[in-house]
């Protein structure tokens, strides 16, 4: 009996290495779990048959892949109707890397349309539900990957993060998610949202699994000129944090939007860090919270408006059958194919980039972005890592914020500043509030993933958070 609710990828690898199970048996166990629980949760937009999993033979660990990540021969929709029926003819580099390590793709996970959202409710194919409480959202945009890992529907998964789409759903579903340093993971073959921010990263049950998956996907890629070689990944082992300097940015820890239950869980984790030998101190990121979100909502839509120009009914997916000439076809396709959120962002972005406004909006936002980079760099002169809650709240009810885009955007208040600065961030589950998971984020300087893994691993051991959603415990 394979207990997918409790099996880590490392555990799966041990079973395979010891030949206690075959790759096919492992794959079948996850398919069975998907059959049991995914009708309720809707983590997957597409589930692979055992015969279509790549590589079909071999003893790899199964993995789920967010549907913005291109997979040869497997539909890739980015949660949008405009990409309905699109089947890539090539693999993204990250997927080639997975296959190179013998991993087998279980399926493609649900996402807010073009990864725009914080709850997965913007998916054109219907929302994903949180495995801890299906009346609640799993976070977003990568709610499908995060919920799948927490519900035992995949041992681990790939997500993508522009302003928090790995860290925030991991926090709301209670697992480990890494947004890597910008430029360490290839974006070749990924459906682009905001190119100066997008990063692919791992979602996992443990920090060690997360580090291992990161080691598989990271590295320079000749097909993506923004990539560099990253330092060799060290799988974390010890629990001693003697001398590690942990900074608590006041603005990210004391913000009025943070729920008291979230604050209390994070404070308990901070106390544990002290007991493990870390030196904990306060610091300030004075502009991050006030300027991070507004700055992001200029830069990201501006880049999105440009990236989404390619969906015209000619090259990919959906084409409107409506009447008229070629221009009418473009218009109808985009009108019918895009949902409200991408349209909203295309409008904002096109406006911000238009002649006469470019300097006032996009140019100004780029300057603010430089300030955010500098104030993080200053904080790292005194600290090795920074810590705060990942999300100001626990998972909220489906529908609670869909009518108010600004309320939805506020979910990313705490994750966006470091994303704007290109920095890596790790979500570690740190407790429950109202019976729902709370996550904390560890932020480090560029290329400090190994430090984040070491601190995250020590904390994970000390916290002993039980990842299995209470309703699935026997
Ligand atoms: N929630 C943010 C947004 O809507 C971030 C999304 C992401 O990281 N892809 O843009």
JSON list of C-alpha atoms in Angstrom, two decimals, residues 46 48 52 54 70-76 86-91 99:
[
{"chain": "A", "resi": 46, "resn": "UNK", "atom": "CA", "xyz": [-5.26, 17.27, -17.68]},
{"chain": "A", "resi": 48, "resn": "UNK", "atom": "CA", "xyz": [-1.78, 11.76, -18.25]},
{"chain": "A", "resi": 52, "resn": "UNK", "atom": "CA", "xyz": [1.57, 8.80, -22.27]},
{"chain": "A", "resi": 54, "resn": "UNK", "atom": "CA", "xyz": [7.21, 10.58, -20.18]},
{"chain": "A", "resi": 70, "resn": "UNK", "atom": "CA", "xyz": [4.90, 23.78, -22.05]},
{"chain": "A", "resi": 71, "resn": "UNK", "atom": "CA", "xyz": [4.80, 19.99, -22.42]},
{"chain": "A", "resi": 72, "resn": "UNK", "atom": "CA", "xyz": [5.30, 18.30, -25.77]},
{"chain": "A", "resi": 73, "resn": "UNK", "atom": "CA", "xyz": [2.21, 16.35, -26.80]},
{"chain": "A", "resi": 74, "resn": "UNK", "atom": "CA", "xyz": [0.29, 17.30, -23.64]},
{"chain": "A", "resi": 75, "resn": "UNK", "atom": "CA", "xyz": [-2.28, 20.13, -23.77]},
{"chain": "A", "resi": 76, "resn": "UNK", "atom": "CA", "xyz": [-1.02, 23.40, -22.27]},
{"chain": "A", "resi": 86, "resn": "UNK", "atom": "CA", "xyz": [-3.09, 24.02, -27.89]},
{"chain": "A", "resi": 87, "resn": "UNK", "atom": "CA", "xyz": [-0.67, 21.09, -27.77]},
{"chain": "A", "resi": 88, "resn": "UNK", "atom": "CA", "xyz": [2.99, 22.20, -27.79]},
{"chain": "A", "resi": 89, "resn": "UNK", "atom": "CA", "xyz": [5.29, 20.56, -30.29]},
{"chain": "A", "resi": 90, "resn": "UNK", "atom": "CA", "xyz": [8.29, 20.96, -27.98]},
{"chain": "A", "resi": 91, "resn": "UNK", "atom": "CA", "xyz": [9.12, 20.69, -24.29]},
{"chain": "A", "resi": 99, "resn": "UNK", "atom": "CA", "xyz": [12.51, 13.86, -18.19]}
]
